Backbone as ProteinMPNN parsed JSONL, in Angstrom:
{"seq_chain_A": "MLSNKVYIIGGGVLCVLFIALAMVEFSTGYPEDGAQDLLYAALSAIAGGVLYVLDRRQRERRAAERRDAR", "coords_chain_A": {"N_chain_A": [[-13.17, 6.007, -8.195], [-11.079, 4.568, -5.869], [-10.809, 1.262, -5.064], [-11.222, -0.34, -1.243], [-9.754, -1.815, -1.26], [-7.339, -0.969, -1.614], [-6.509, 0.967, -0.444], [-6.223, -0.529, 1.94], [-4.116, -2.086, 0.98], [-2.156, 0.132, 0.922], [-2.135, 1.073, 3.365], [-1.026, -0.783, 4.974], [1.727, -1.082, 3.771], [2.404, 1.619, 4.261], [2.455, 1.173, 7.042], [4.714, -0.818, 7.505], [6.717, 0.804, 6.163], [7.054, 3.017, 8.059], [7.798, 1.499, 10.155], [10.417, 0.784, 9.455], [11.624, 3.262, 9.22], [11.392, 3.909, 11.874], [13.189, 2.21, 13.236], [15.807, 2.751, 11.968], [16.006, 5.381, 12.808], [16.023, 4.839, 15.589], [18.406, 3.2, 15.83], [20.078, 5.43, 15.273], [20.175, 7.065, 16.954], [18.001, 8.568, 17.687], [15.816, 8.502, 19.631], [13.218, 9.918, 19.996], [11.972, 10.521, 17.759], [12.044, 8.176, 16.765], [10.033, 7.109, 18.315], [7.901, 8.244, 17.8], [7.424, 7.709, 15.023], [6.824, 4.965, 15.218], [4.488, 5.491, 16.283], [2.943, 6.598, 14.439], [3.228, 4.174, 12.334], [1.301, 2.515, 13.865], [-0.84, 3.996, 13.573], [-1.307, 3.587, 11.136], [-1.498, 1.301, 10.678], [-3.805, 0.356, 12.286], [-5.888, 1.522, 10.671], [-5.699, 0.587, 8.379], [-6.9, -1.824, 9.176], [-9.348, -1.345, 10.243], [-10.211, -0.471, 7.725], [-10.505, -2.91, 6.207], [-11.943, -4.584, 7.922], [-14.411, -2.835, 7.495], [-14.858, -3.293, 4.658], [-14.95, -5.995, 4.339], [-17.493, -6.401, 5.852], [-19.263, -4.892, 4.179], [-18.712, -6.532, 1.843], [-20.429, -8.888, 2.513], [-23.127, -8.056, 3.006], [-23.602, -7.116, 0.614], [-23.851, -9.638, -0.324], [-25.788, -10.645, 0.976], [-27.954, -9.178, 0.072], [-28.179, -9.973, -2.732], [-28.584, -12.602, -2.21], [-31.021, -12.443, -1.031], [-32.394, -11.452, -3.045], [-32.809, -13.34, -5.175]], "CA_chain_A": [[-12.943, 6.069, -6.902], [-10.196, 3.865, -5.512], [-11.38, 0.347, -3.704], [-11.335, -0.362, -0.378], [-8.613, -2.956, -1.063], [-6.095, -0.044, -2.556], [-6.392, 1.842, 0.62], [-6.119, -1.287, 3.016], [-2.595, -2.307, 0.663], [-1.531, 1.427, 1.236], [-1.938, 1.416, 5.281], [-0.048, -2.11, 5.161], [3.093, -0.401, 2.948], [2.679, 2.556, 5.084], [3.188, 0.532, 8.251], [5.95, -1.188, 7.217], [7.904, 2.112, 5.893], [7.334, 3.759, 9.19], [8.43, 0.952, 11.403], [11.58, 0.693, 9.078], [12.27, 4.244, 9.659], [11.87, 3.948, 13.161], [14.615, 1.244, 13.208], [16.783, 3.44, 11.43], [16.142, 6.328, 13.855], [16.51, 4.43, 16.863], [19.641, 3.056, 15.635], [21.05, 6.403, 15.137], [20.274, 7.94, 18.461], [16.85, 9.403, 17.867], [14.484, 7.904, 20.053], [11.762, 10.529, 20.501], [11.6, 10.604, 16.373], [11.523, 6.665, 16.468], [8.534, 6.423, 18.866], [6.708, 9.085, 16.869], [7.126, 6.587, 13.65], [6.145, 3.88, 15.714], [2.922, 5.76, 16.491], [2.319, 6.68, 13.018], [3.097, 2.915, 12.14], [0.245, 2.078, 14.663], [-2.294, 4.344, 13.176], [-1.847, 3.146, 9.701], [-2.156, -0.389, 10.86], [-5.188, 0.284, 12.691], [-6.571, 2.396, 9.866], [-5.961, -0.851, 7.298], [-7.755, -2.955, 9.79], [-10.579, -0.927, 10.056], [-11.137, -0.393, 6.429], [-10.575, -4.556, 6.188], [-13.443, -4.797, 8.599], [-15.516, -2.322, 6.696], [-14.676, -3.97, 3.443], [-15.627, -7.638, 4.312], [-19.303, -6.347, 6.073], [-19.856, -4.719, 2.911], [-19.317, -7.604, 0.87], [-21.189, -9.576, 3.255], [-24.318, -6.963, 3.301], [-23.854, -7.349, -0.805], [-24.161, -11.248, -1.064], [-27.016, -11.033, 1.566], [-28.81, -8.597, -0.971], [-28.118, -10.688, -3.813], [-29.761, -13.812, -2.112], [-32.701, -12.206, -0.813], [-33.325, -10.665, -4.49], [-33.517, -14.312, -6.046]], "C_chain_A": [[-11.992, 5.065, -6.288], [-10.979, 2.756, -4.763], [-10.791, 0.243, -2.52], [-9.748, -1.108, -0.216], [-7.192, -2.065, -1.372], [-5.69, 0.585, -1.207], [-5.972, 0.597, 1.886], [-4.179, -1.669, 2.428], [-1.858, -1.188, 1.294], [-1.149, 1.725, 2.714], [-0.748, 0.235, 5.384], [1.571, -1.144, 4.703], [3.647, 0.653, 4.1], [3.355, 2.168, 6.534], [4.285, 0.088, 8.5], [7.075, -0.385, 7.137], [7.925, 2.928, 6.965], [8.047, 2.819, 10.236], [9.812, 0.452, 10.803], [12.309, 1.816, 9.557], [12.467, 4.439, 10.989], [13.025, 3.14, 13.891], [15.801, 1.904, 13.113], [17.11, 4.362, 12.318], [16.346, 6.144, 15.519], [17.805, 4.145, 17.167], [20.68, 3.959, 15.389], [21.16, 7.599, 16.031], [19.089, 8.71, 18.296], [15.808, 9.148, 18.729], [13.279, 8.723, 19.887], [11.325, 10.269, 18.76], [10.987, 9.048, 16.145], [10.108, 6.426, 16.902], [7.234, 7.286, 18.088], [6.163, 8.279, 15.54], [6.461, 5.476, 14.105], [4.803, 4.065, 15.899], [2.114, 5.8, 15.236], [1.987, 5.096, 12.452], [1.655, 2.197, 12.732], [-0.803, 2.659, 14.113], [-2.54, 3.784, 11.64], [-2.287, 1.734, 9.8], [-3.403, -0.745, 11.257], [-6.185, 0.945, 11.158], [-6.888, 1.506, 8.705], [-6.693, -1.643, 7.916], [-8.979, -2.584, 9.996], [-11.546, -1.082, 8.779], [-11.148, -2.092, 5.893], [-11.964, -4.914, 6.641], [-14.612, -4.3, 7.698], [-15.66, -2.825, 5.302], [-15.253, -5.149, 3.395], [-17.077, -7.153, 4.911], [-19.776, -5.355, 4.857], [-20.1, -5.572, 1.972], [-20.366, -8.656, 1.32], [-22.748, -9.128, 3.284], [-24.59, -7.345, 1.382], [-24.19, -8.954, -1.116], [-25.598, -11.309, -0.149], [-28.163, -10.466, 0.601], [-29.015, -9.611, -2.013], [-29.186, -12.269, -3.622], [-31.219, -13.728, -1.785], [-33.157, -11.634, -2.348], [-33.499, -12.077, -5.471], [-34.421, -14.937, -5.41]], "O_chain_A": [[-12.856, 4.193, -6.194], [-11.768, 3.118, -3.89], [-9.665, 0.74, -2.519], [-8.9, -0.966, 0.665], [-6.086, -2.603, -1.329], [-4.491, 0.679, -0.944], [-5.316, 1.057, 2.821], [-3.212, -1.563, 3.182], [-0.996, -1.44, 2.137], [-0.201, 2.379, 3.148], [0.352, 0.486, 5.878], [2.311, -0.665, 5.563], [4.74, 0.662, 4.667], [4.38, 2.629, 7.037], [4.927, 0.402, 9.502], [8.14, -0.582, 7.723], [8.874, 3.712, 6.959], [8.799, 3.299, 11.085], [10.45, -0.296, 11.544], [13.366, 1.685, 10.173], [13.471, 5.015, 11.408], [13.603, 3.459, 14.929], [16.724, 1.772, 13.916], [18.265, 4.407, 12.742], [16.685, 6.958, 16.378], [18.407, 4.493, 18.182], [21.865, 3.644, 15.282], [21.834, 8.628, 15.983], [19.181, 9.771, 18.913], [14.753, 9.714, 18.442], [12.25, 8.107, 19.611], [10.213, 9.767, 18.595], [9.929, 8.729, 15.602], [9.228, 5.831, 16.279], [6.051, 6.996, 17.907], [5.012, 8.19, 15.112], [5.542, 5.002, 13.438], [3.974, 3.165, 15.764], [1.028, 5.273, 14.993], [0.843, 4.741, 12.167], [1.022, 1.405, 12.035], [-1.828, 1.978, 14.069], [-3.628, 3.595, 11.095], [-3.184, 1.161, 9.181], [-4.051, -1.721, 10.878], [-7.295, 0.459, 10.941], [-7.964, 1.526, 8.108], [-7.328, -2.379, 7.161], [-9.835, -3.468, 9.952], [-12.705, -1.46, 8.612], [-12.01, -2.348, 5.052], [-12.877, -5.394, 5.969], [-15.518, -5.002, 7.249], [-16.787, -2.707, 4.821], [-16.041, -5.419, 2.489], [-17.987, -7.666, 4.259], [-20.996, -5.188, 4.821], [-21.139, -5.651, 1.317], [-21.087, -9.214, 0.492], [-23.562, -9.987, 3.622], [-25.667, -7.78, 0.975], [-24.763, -9.314, -2.144], [-26.499, -12.025, -0.586], [-29.163, -11.139, 0.352], [-30.146, -10.089, -2.109], [-30.024, -12.804, -4.348], [-32.187, -14.443, -2.044], [-34.345, -11.448, -2.608], [-34.238, -11.995, -6.453], [-35.107, -15.783, -5.983]]}, "name": "protein", "num_of_chains": 1, "seq": "MLSNKVYIIGGGVLCVLFIALAMVEFSTGYPEDGAQDLLYAALSAIAGGVLYVLDRRQRERRAAERRDAR"}
């Protein structure tokens, strides 16, 4: 199973790619497609952010369990 960090990085990469694609589509005259790509960029950024928060909380819980086990 891949770690959450891989998914976080993947979400960031997809966000950047969708923003670049939206810029290309806006400049070539397809604003509807560009707006849809910006929506996908926002969704991938939100997903990456949620995974980051969940990963951080998981690490904090593990650290607390290790402290309690001592």
